PDB file of C-alpha atoms in Angstrom:
ATOM      1  CA  MET Z   5      37.372  47.166 -11.852  1.00 59.00           C
ATOM      2  CA  SER Z   6      34.451  45.268 -10.359  1.00 65.00           C
ATOM      3  CA  PHE Z   7      31.952  43.082 -12.216  1.00 69.00           C
ATOM      4  CA  TYR Z   8      29.149  45.575 -11.678  1.00 72.00           C
ATOM      5  CA  SER Z   9      31.136  48.538 -13.016  1.00 78.00           C
ATOM      6  CA  LEU Z  10      29.862  47.261 -16.380  1.00 83.00           C
ATOM      7  CA  PRO Z  11      26.100  47.696 -16.843  1.00 82.00           C
ATOM      8  CA  PHE Z  12      25.179  44.153 -15.821  1.00 81.00           C
ATOM      9  CA  CYS Z  13      21.893  43.770 -14.030  1.00 77.00           C
ATOM     10  CA  LYS Z  14      21.908  42.586 -10.447  1.00 73.00           C
ATOM     11  CA  PRO Z  15      19.741  39.667  -9.346  1.00 69.00           C
ATOM     12  CA  SER Z  16      16.291  40.763  -8.221  1.00 67.00           C
ATOM     13  CA  GLY Z  17      16.180  41.387  -4.502  1.00 62.00           C
ATOM     14  CA  ALA Z  18      19.911  42.232  -4.342  1.00 61.00           C
ATOM     15  CA  PRO Z  19      20.720  45.525  -2.603  1.00 57.00           C
ATOM     16  CA  ASP Z  20      21.753  48.496  -4.768  1.00 60.00           C
ATOM     17  CA  LYS Z  21      25.232  48.479  -3.229  1.00 60.00           C
ATOM     18  CA  LEU Z  22      26.563  44.936  -2.889  1.00 55.00           C
ATOM     19  CA  PRO Z  23      29.166  44.413  -0.154  1.00 55.00           C
ATOM     20  CA  SER Z  24      32.855  44.261  -1.101  1.00 59.00           C
ATOM     21  CA  LEU Z  25      35.294  41.735   0.292  1.00 61.00           C
ATOM     22  CA  SER Z  26      39.041  41.996   0.793  1.00 60.00           C
ATOM     23  CA  ASP Z  27      41.376  39.648  -1.066  1.00 64.00           C
ATOM     24  CA  GLY Z  28      44.571  41.282   0.146  1.00 68.00           C
ATOM     25  CA  LEU Z  29      46.942  44.012  -0.916  1.00 74.00           C
ATOM     26  CA  GLY Z  30      48.004  42.251  -4.148  1.00 71.00           C
ATOM     27  CA  SER Z  31      44.471  42.243  -5.529  1.00 66.00           C
ATOM     28  CA  MET Z  32      43.991  45.884  -4.601  1.00 65.00           C
ATOM     29  CA  LEU Z  33      47.210  46.864  -6.385  1.00 71.00           C
ATOM     30  CA  GLU Z  34      46.076  44.951  -9.492  1.00 67.00           C
ATOM     31  CA  GLY Z  35      42.790  46.847  -9.426  1.00 65.00           C
ATOM     32  CA  ASN Z  36      40.690  43.779  -8.628  1.00 68.00           C
ATOM     33  CA  GLU Z  37      37.728  44.098  -6.317  1.00 68.00           C
ATOM     34  CA  LEU Z  38      35.812  41.190  -4.811  1.00 72.00           C
ATOM     35  CA  VAL Z  39      32.086  41.923  -4.670  1.00 72.00           C
ATOM     36  CA  VAL Z  40      29.289  39.691  -3.438  1.00 75.00           C
ATOM     37  CA  SER Z  41      27.376  38.783  -6.631  1.00 76.00           C
ATOM     38  CA  GLY Z  42      23.925  38.462  -5.150  1.00 75.00           C
ATOM     39  CA  ILE Z  43      23.458  35.186  -7.074  1.00 77.00           C
ATOM     40  CA  LYS Z  44      21.750  32.586  -4.892  1.00 77.00           C
ATOM     41  CA  ILE Z  45      23.239  29.082  -5.219  1.00 79.00           C
ATOM     42  CA  LEU Z  46      21.748  26.412  -2.981  1.00 78.00           C
ATOM     43  CA  PHE Z  47      23.867  23.450  -1.890  1.00 80.00           C
ATOM     44  CA  LYS Z  48      22.660  19.972  -2.993  1.00 80.00           C
ATOM     45  CA  GLU Z  49      19.534  21.306  -4.719  1.00 78.00           C
ATOM     46  CA  MET Z  50      18.887  20.559  -8.377  1.00 74.00           C
ATOM     47  CA  VAL Z  51      17.914  23.416 -10.652  1.00 71.00           C
ATOM     48  CA  PRO Z  52      16.197  23.262 -14.052  1.00 67.00           C
ATOM     49  CA  SER Z  53      18.645  22.549 -16.865  1.00 65.00           C
ATOM     50  CA  SER Z  54      16.523  22.289 -19.990  1.00 64.00           C
ATOM     51  CA  PRO Z  55      14.246  24.749 -21.823  1.00 64.00           C
ATOM     52  CA  ASP Z  56      11.109  22.731 -21.029  1.00 67.00           C
ATOM     53  CA  GLN Z  57      11.753  23.130 -17.285  1.00 65.00           C
ATOM     54  CA  GLN Z  58      11.044  26.371 -15.441  1.00 67.00           C
ATOM     55  CA  VAL Z  59      14.345  28.294 -15.292  1.00 68.00           C
ATOM     56  CA  GLU Z  60      14.765  31.124 -12.793  1.00 71.00           C
ATOM     57  CA  THR Z  61      15.448  34.557 -14.304  1.00 75.00           C
ATOM     58  CA  LEU Z  62      18.009  36.371 -12.170  1.00 77.00           C
ATOM     59  CA  CYS Z  63      17.370  39.809 -13.627  1.00 78.00           C
ATOM     60  CA  THR Z  64      16.421  41.778 -16.730  1.00 81.00           C
ATOM     61  CA  LEU Z  65      18.235  44.645 -18.417  1.00 84.00           C
ATOM     62  CA  GLU Z  66      17.096  47.364 -20.803  1.00 88.00           C
ATOM     63  CA  PHE Z  67      19.622  47.779 -23.632  1.00 88.00           C
ATOM     64  CA  THR Z  68      19.988  51.510 -24.177  1.00 92.00           C
ATOM     65  CA  LYS Z  69      22.560  52.839 -26.667  1.00 94.00           C
ATOM     66  CA  GLU Z  70      24.923  53.580 -23.759  1.00 94.00           C
ATOM     67  CA  VAL Z  71      24.597  50.043 -22.333  1.00 92.00           C
ATOM     68  CA  VAL Z  72      25.181  48.493 -25.774  1.00 91.00           C
ATOM     69  CA  HIS Z  73      28.248  50.698 -26.304  1.00 93.00           C
ATOM     70  CA  GLU Z  74      29.783  49.744 -22.920  1.00 92.00           C
ATOM     71  CA  LEU Z  75      29.147  46.021 -23.346  1.00 92.00           C
ATOM     72  CA  THR Z  76      30.399  46.032 -26.959  1.00 92.00           C
ATOM     73  CA  PHE Z  77      33.607  47.700 -25.770  1.00 92.00           C
ATOM     74  CA  ALA Z  78      34.009  45.001 -23.090  1.00 91.00           C
ATOM     75  CA  VAL Z  79      33.457  42.177 -25.608  1.00 92.00           C
ATOM     76  CA  ARG Z  80      35.827  43.689 -28.221  1.00 91.00           C
ATOM     77  CA  ASN Z  81      38.514  44.053 -25.558  1.00 90.00           C
ATOM     78  CA  HIS Z  82      38.119  40.501 -24.204  1.00 90.00           C
ATOM     79  CA  TYR Z  83      36.866  41.482 -20.752  1.00 88.00           C
ATOM     80  CA  TRP Z  84      36.459  38.509 -18.465  1.00 86.00           C
ATOM     81  CA  TYR Z  85      35.377  37.980 -14.892  1.00 84.00           C
ATOM     82  CA  GLN Z  86      36.195  35.659 -12.053  1.00 83.00           C
ATOM     83  CA  LEU Z  87      33.710  34.288  -9.538  1.00 83.00           C
ATOM     84  CA  TYR Z  88      34.352  32.241  -6.427  1.00 84.00           C
ATOM     85  CA  LEU Z  89      32.158  29.442  -5.164  1.00 84.00           C
ATOM     86  CA  ASP Z  90      33.266  28.114  -1.795  1.00 85.00           C
ATOM     87  CA  ASP Z  91      36.747  29.568  -2.466  1.00 83.00           C
ATOM     88  CA  LEU Z  92      36.989  27.779  -5.854  1.00 87.00           C
ATOM     89  CA  PRO Z  93      37.522  30.106  -8.835  1.00 85.00           C
ATOM     90  CA  LEU Z  94      35.263  30.223 -11.906  1.00 86.00           C
ATOM     91  CA  TRP Z  95      36.134  32.327 -14.966  1.00 85.00           C
ATOM     92  CA  GLY Z  96      34.013  33.552 -17.836  1.00 86.00           C
ATOM     93  CA  MET Z  97      34.056  35.974 -20.733  1.00 89.00           C
ATOM     94  CA  VAL Z  98      31.617  38.857 -21.075  1.00 89.00           C
ATOM     95  CA  GLY Z  99      30.986  37.822 -24.684  1.00 91.00           C
ATOM     96  CA  GLU Z 100      32.679  36.971 -27.947  1.00 90.00           C
ATOM     97  CA  MET Z 101      33.298  38.511 -31.357  1.00 88.00           C
ATOM     98  CA  LEU Z 102      31.682  36.241 -33.966  1.00 85.00           C
ATOM     99  CA  SER Z 103      30.675  36.224 -37.614  1.00 76.00           C
ATOM    100  CA  PRO Z 104      27.375  38.025 -38.243  1.00 74.00           C
ATOM    101  CA  ASN Z 105      26.215  34.954 -40.223  1.00 71.00           C
ATOM    102  CA  ILE Z 106      25.229  33.034 -37.077  1.00 65.00           C
ATOM    103  CA  GLN Z 107      21.614  31.895 -37.331  1.00 62.00           C
ATOM    104  CA  GLU Z 108      19.092  33.724 -35.195  1.00 58.00           C
ATOM    105  CA  GLY Z 109      18.316  31.791 -32.027  1.00 58.00           C
ATOM    106  CA  ALA Z 110      21.565  29.809 -32.138  1.00 62.00           C
ATOM    107  CA  VAL Z 111      22.825  28.920 -28.672  1.00 59.00           C
ATOM    108  CA  ILE Z 112      26.299  30.346 -28.073  1.00 57.00           C
ATOM    109  CA  ASP Z 113      27.446  29.477 -24.593  1.00 53.00           C
ATOM    110  CA  ASP Z 114      30.614  30.403 -22.759  1.00 50.00           C
ATOM    111  CA  SER Z 115      31.884  26.796 -22.733  1.00 47.00           C
ATOM    112  CA  ARG Z 116      33.665  27.365 -26.075  1.00 45.00           C
ATOM    113  CA  GLN Z 117      35.258  30.689 -25.268  1.00 48.00           C
ATOM    114  CA  ARG Z 118      38.386  31.857 -27.010  1.00 49.00           C
ATOM    115  CA  ASP Z 119      41.608  32.531 -25.199  1.00 49.00           C
ATOM    116  CA  PRO Z 120      41.301  36.142 -23.924  1.00 49.00           C
ATOM    117  CA  ALA Z 121      44.920  36.780 -24.973  1.00 47.00           C
ATOM    118  CA  HIS Z 122      44.032  35.922 -28.598  1.00 48.00           C
ATOM    119  CA  ASP Z 123      43.516  39.023 -30.700  1.00 49.00           C
ATOM    120  CA  HIS Z 124      42.692  39.359 -34.378  1.00 49.00           C
ATOM    121  CA  ASP Z 125      40.891  41.649 -36.821  1.00 51.00           C
ATOM    122  CA  HIS Z 126      37.251  42.030 -35.741  1.00 51.00           C
ATOM    123  CA  SER Z 127      36.186  44.136 -38.733  1.00 61.00           C
ATOM    124  CA  GLU Z 128      33.819  41.449 -40.095  1.00 73.00           C
ATOM    125  CA  GLU Z 129      32.580  40.293 -36.697  1.00 83.00           C
ATOM    126  CA  GLN Z 130      29.865  41.413 -34.302  1.00 87.00           C
ATOM    127  CA  ALA Z 131      29.853  41.455 -30.518  1.00 89.00           C
ATOM    128  CA  PHE Z 132      27.754  38.684 -28.958  1.00 88.00           C
ATOM    129  CA  LEU Z 133      27.017  38.979 -25.241  1.00 88.00           C
ATOM    130  CA  TYR Z 134      26.749  35.884 -23.041  1.00 86.00           C
ATOM    131  CA  THR Z 135      23.377  36.336 -21.367  1.00 82.00           C
ATOM    132  CA  HIS Z 136      23.164  32.978 -19.590  1.00 79.00           C
ATOM    133  CA  LYS Z 137      25.498  31.531 -16.996  1.00 77.00           C
ATOM    134  CA  SER Z 138      25.745  27.824 -16.379  1.00 77.00           C
ATOM    135  CA  PHE Z 139      27.518  26.377 -13.347  1.00 78.00           C
ATOM    136  CA  SER Z 140      28.501  22.785 -12.682  1.00 83.00           C
ATOM    137  CA  VAL Z 141      29.318  21.905  -9.083  1.00 86.00           C
ATOM    138  CA  ALA Z 142      30.664  18.599  -7.744  1.00 89.00           C
ATOM    139  CA  TYR Z 143      30.670  17.734  -4.066  1.00 89.00           C
ATOM    140  CA  ASN Z 144      31.777  15.025  -1.672  1.00 92.00           C
ATOM    141  CA  GLU Z 145      29.509  14.706   1.353  1.00 90.00           C
ATOM    142  CA  ASN Z 146      29.239  18.285   2.639  1.00 88.00           C
ATOM    143  CA  ARG Z 147      32.162  19.846   0.714  1.00 90.00           C
ATOM    144  CA  VAL Z 148      32.304  21.433  -2.724  1.00 89.00           C
ATOM    145  CA  ILE Z 149      35.240  19.840  -4.566  1.00 91.00           C
ATOM    146  CA  LEU Z 150      34.834  21.248  -8.095  1.00 90.00           C
ATOM    147  CA  ALA Z 151      33.146  24.265  -9.631  1.00 87.00           C
ATOM    148  CA  ARG Z 152      33.104  25.254 -13.291  1.00 84.00           C
TER     149      ARG Z 152
END
């Protein structure tokens, strides 16, 4: 399953069909597909990191009943994704099941994600979708040495 088989929006300006890459026979047998994300990351250039700075919007998505159903299913079933930046892996969850008592406007980021293998009764919880991605990249001269 590829990242864009879920109804995520693609960054503006990205082609409708993003190119696939090969990661070998093992990945194909597991059902993994590497796809170019279309997310532009510039080397050694600072980007806004606080709400008072102008933050770039990658894309927008209309939440129809079908889209909400698909994304809720992915969150309830602990779907996660893996990205690569300069051959370094980054992982993230699609969202998280949380108590409906969370205050409106509360920031819930993917830095405190649960273990995807953890499963429990979600009857009192609601699906919360991670709508913002935050990357931290460390480098040494002209090489990326850490990405998370």
